[in-house]
mmCIF file of C-alpha atoms in Angstrom:
data_model
loop_
_atom_site.group_PDB
_atom_site.id
_atom_site.type_symbol
_atom_site.label_atom_id
_atom_site.label_comp_id
_atom_site.label_asym_id
_atom_site.label_seq_id
_atom_site.Cartn_x
_atom_site.Cartn_y
_atom_site.Cartn_z
ATOM 1 C CA MET A 884 136.815 36.868 131.788
ATOM 2 C CA ALA A 885 136.205 39.979 131.294
ATOM 3 C CA ASP A 886 132.811 40.706 132.730
ATOM 4 C CA THR A 887 131.953 42.990 128.935
ATOM 5 C CA VAL A 888 130.892 42.491 125.404
ATOM 6 C CA ILE A 889 131.603 45.020 123.353
ATOM 7 C CA ILE A 890 129.141 44.506 119.647
ATOM 8 C CA GLY A 891 129.952 47.165 116.664
ATOM 9 C CA TYR A 892 128.075 45.900 113.617
ATOM 10 C CA GLY A 893 127.205 47.619 110.593
ATOM 11 C CA SER A 894 127.251 48.040 107.399
ATOM 12 C CA THR A 895 131.221 48.394 105.623
ATOM 13 C CA LEU A 896 129.831 48.702 102.295
ATOM 14 C CA ARG A 897 126.755 51.921 103.046
ATOM 15 C CA SER A 898 129.253 54.582 104.443
ATOM 16 C CA ASP A 899 129.055 55.535 107.441
ATOM 17 C CA ASP A 900 126.508 52.835 108.032
ATOM 18 C CA GLY A 901 130.203 50.921 109.236
ATOM 19 C CA ILE A 902 131.495 53.361 112.064
ATOM 20 C CA GLY A 903 129.671 50.285 114.608
ATOM 21 C CA TYR A 904 131.854 47.654 112.807
ATOM 22 C CA LEU A 905 134.996 49.466 112.149
ATOM 23 C CA ALA A 906 135.068 51.396 116.412
ATOM 24 C CA ALA A 907 134.528 47.452 117.248
ATOM 25 C CA GLU A 908 138.213 46.409 114.360
ATOM 26 C CA ARG A 909 139.556 49.150 116.246
ATOM 27 C CA LEU A 910 139.297 48.297 120.075
ATOM 28 C CA MET A 911 140.038 44.445 119.406
ATOM 29 C CA GLU A 912 143.096 46.540 118.731
ATOM 30 C CA LEU A 913 143.546 48.277 121.205
ATOM 31 C CA LEU A 914 141.452 46.743 124.441
ATOM 32 C CA GLY A 915 143.052 43.464 126.346
ATOM 33 C CA GLU A 916 140.959 40.441 126.701
ATOM 34 C CA ASP A 917 140.916 40.659 130.585
ATOM 35 C CA LYS A 918 139.071 44.839 129.492
ATOM 36 C CA ALA A 919 136.219 43.080 126.976
ATOM 37 C CA GLU A 920 135.418 40.806 123.650
ATOM 38 C CA VAL A 921 135.404 42.649 121.176
ATOM 39 C CA TYR A 922 132.326 41.401 117.695
ATOM 40 C CA ALA A 923 132.434 43.028 114.468
ATOM 41 C CA ARG A 924 129.900 41.707 112.536
ATOM 42 C CA GLN A 925 126.901 43.221 109.379
ATOM 43 C CA GLN A 926 124.914 43.233 111.857
ATOM 44 C CA LEU A 927 123.051 41.515 114.455
ATOM 45 C CA THR A 928 122.250 37.702 114.610
ATOM 46 C CA PRO A 929 120.862 34.995 117.901
ATOM 47 C CA ASP A 930 123.410 33.848 118.053
ATOM 48 C CA LEU A 931 124.914 36.545 119.655
ATOM 49 C CA ALA A 932 122.068 35.362 122.489
ATOM 50 C CA ASP A 933 124.482 32.580 123.626
ATOM 51 C CA VAL A 934 127.679 34.727 123.787
ATOM 52 C CA LEU A 935 125.943 37.237 125.571
ATOM 53 C CA ARG A 936 124.694 35.160 128.234
ATOM 54 C CA ARG A 937 128.306 34.716 129.584
ATOM 55 C CA TYR A 938 128.763 38.451 130.526
ATOM 56 C CA GLN A 939 127.383 40.744 132.990
ATOM 57 C CA ARG A 940 127.660 43.782 130.512
ATOM 58 C CA VAL A 941 127.149 44.450 127.101
ATOM 59 C CA LEU A 942 127.775 47.728 125.257
ATOM 60 C CA PHE A 943 126.252 48.190 121.061
ATOM 61 C CA ILE A 944 128.364 50.481 118.919
ATOM 62 C CA ASP A 945 125.908 51.608 115.819
ATOM 63 C CA ALA A 946 125.347 54.419 113.688
ATOM 64 C CA CYS A 947 121.895 56.264 114.056
ATOM 65 C CA ALA A 948 120.292 57.945 111.350
ATOM 66 C CA ASP A 949 117.667 59.578 113.703
ATOM 67 C CA ALA A 950 121.316 61.226 116.301
ATOM 68 C CA VAL A 951 122.312 64.767 114.891
ATOM 69 C CA PRO A 952 125.272 63.367 112.472
ATOM 70 C CA GLY A 953 128.542 63.175 114.446
ATOM 71 C CA ARG A 954 126.940 63.143 118.116
ATOM 72 C CA ILE A 955 127.752 60.704 120.626
ATOM 73 C CA GLU A 956 125.041 58.780 122.357
ATOM 74 C CA ARG A 957 124.508 56.328 125.294
ATOM 75 C CA ARG A 958 121.939 54.985 125.369
ATOM 76 C CA PRO A 959 119.612 52.690 128.044
ATOM 77 C CA VAL A 960 119.164 49.233 126.056
ATOM 78 C CA VAL A 961 115.775 46.816 127.554
ATOM 79 C CA PRO A 962 114.920 43.564 126.605
ATOM 80 C CA ASP A 963 112.604 43.366 123.945
ATOM 81 C CA GLY A 964 110.957 39.822 124.932
ATOM 82 C CA GLN A 965 107.452 39.755 123.147
ATOM 83 C CA ASN A 966 108.886 40.771 119.508
ATOM 84 C CA TRP A 967 112.208 38.204 119.283
ATOM 85 C CA GLY A 968 110.777 35.427 117.306
ATOM 86 C CA ALA A 969 109.496 37.986 115.105
ATOM 87 C CA PHE A 970 112.549 39.750 113.248
ATOM 88 C CA VAL A 971 112.849 38.925 110.024
ATOM 89 C CA HIS A 972 115.953 41.022 108.447
ATOM 90 C CA GLU A 973 117.681 43.139 111.546
ATOM 91 C CA MET A 974 117.852 42.465 115.058
ATOM 92 C CA SER A 975 117.564 44.984 117.546
ATOM 93 C CA PRO A 976 119.781 45.882 121.159
ATOM 94 C CA ALA A 977 116.453 44.821 122.578
ATOM 95 C CA VAL A 978 114.556 41.917 120.442
ATOM 96 C CA LEU A 979 118.646 40.258 120.983
ATOM 97 C CA LEU A 980 118.727 41.699 124.879
ATOM 98 C CA GLY A 981 115.443 40.340 124.878
ATOM 99 C CA CYS A 982 115.791 36.659 123.355
ATOM 100 C CA VAL A 983 119.150 36.039 125.393
ATOM 101 C CA LYS A 984 116.430 37.513 127.720
ATOM 102 C CA GLU A 985 114.092 34.652 127.568
ATOM 103 C CA THR A 986 115.673 31.997 126.687
ATOM 104 C CA TYR A 987 118.603 31.751 129.522
ATOM 105 C CA GLY A 988 116.256 33.591 131.885
ATOM 106 C CA GLN A 989 118.716 36.906 132.695
ATOM 107 C CA CYS A 990 120.522 39.197 130.559
ATOM 108 C CA PRO A 991 124.050 41.410 130.909
ATOM 109 C CA ALA A 992 122.679 44.874 131.704
ATOM 110 C CA GLY A 993 122.830 46.974 127.513
ATOM 111 C CA VAL A 994 123.938 50.209 126.683
ATOM 112 C CA LEU A 995 124.116 52.071 123.137
ATOM 113 C CA TYR A 996 126.219 54.178 121.837
ATOM 114 C CA ALA A 997 124.168 55.230 119.210
ATOM 115 C CA ILE A 998 126.865 57.493 116.874
ATOM 116 C CA GLY A 999 124.531 60.688 114.534
ATOM 117 C CA VAL A 1000 125.914 60.081 111.227
ATOM 118 C CA GLU A 1001 125.461 62.149 107.389
ATOM 119 C CA SER A 1002 125.440 59.010 104.545
ATOM 120 C CA PHE A 1003 124.605 55.750 104.667
ATOM 121 C CA GLU A 1004 125.146 55.474 101.022
ATOM 122 C CA ILE A 1005 126.484 52.773 99.614
ATOM 123 C CA GLY A 1006 130.210 53.255 98.958
ATOM 124 C CA GLU A 1007 133.739 52.137 101.610
ATOM 125 C CA GLY A 1008 134.783 54.357 103.145
ATOM 126 C CA LEU A 1009 133.182 57.709 106.351
ATOM 127 C CA THR A 1010 132.053 60.656 105.838
ATOM 128 C CA PRO A 1011 134.448 63.159 107.295
ATOM 129 C CA ILE A 1012 132.657 63.954 110.775
ATOM 130 C CA ALA A 1013 132.868 60.371 110.724
ATOM 131 C CA THR A 1014 136.213 59.303 111.315
ATOM 132 C CA ALA A 1015 135.526 62.472 113.561
ATOM 133 C CA THR A 1016 133.481 61.585 115.206
ATOM 134 C CA LEU A 1017 135.037 57.041 115.408
ATOM 135 C CA GLU A 1018 137.862 58.631 117.258
ATOM 136 C CA ARG A 1019 136.194 60.205 120.149
ATOM 137 C CA VAL A 1020 133.812 57.110 121.278
ATOM 138 C CA ILE A 1021 136.687 54.617 120.959
ATOM 139 C CA ARG A 1022 138.235 56.572 123.647
ATOM 140 C CA LEU A 1023 134.360 56.811 125.887
ATOM 141 C CA ILE A 1024 134.543 53.366 125.658
ATOM 142 C CA GLN A 1025 137.619 53.867 126.878
ATOM 143 C CA ALA A 1026 136.787 56.290 129.212
ATOM 144 C CA GLU A 1027 134.231 53.556 129.938
ATOM 145 C CA LEU A 1028 135.755 50.250 130.848
ATOM 146 C CA ALA A 1029 138.143 52.248 132.231
ATOM 147 C CA ALA A 1030 135.820 53.532 135.468
ATOM 148 C CA SER A 1031 134.144 50.233 136.248
ATOM 149 C CA ASP A 1032 138.250 48.818 135.910
ATOM 150 C CA ALA A 1033 138.378 51.263 139.082
ATOM 151 C CA THR A 1034 135.220 50.595 140.062
ATOM 152 C CA ALA A 1035 135.828 47.940 140.684
ATOM 153 C CA THR A 1036 139.314 47.578 142.367
ATOM 154 C CA GLY A 1037 138.286 50.595 144.164
#
């Protein structure tokens, strides 16, 4: 069993917001189950806590409104245990990890691949810059997994 789980999320009906979801779908095709378990979700939900508790590391992939379009930022995710019971519509990676830690006493190390995008407008399909960035984030995640495999075996 792999020690990493990947969760790409976002709405494919809101243009570039779907980039995380689409990246996860693509990674499902490219990666074997021995490399990572991959989930494509419209949003993060509390039921994922049960999944995350079984892993040492979680990589989240999501569109980011506060990053420059086309930029990929690798951000550490620290569990937020204070607000996990208060979410209403959207759960952040930090709140989800806080839920895991509160419920199970420990949680995986978290990283967010925050992808700067141009459009959150209603519509299917990515903008050209998001399409190009999608391929780059997939390569970055594949490289991170390969590097951790090399470290584990060497």
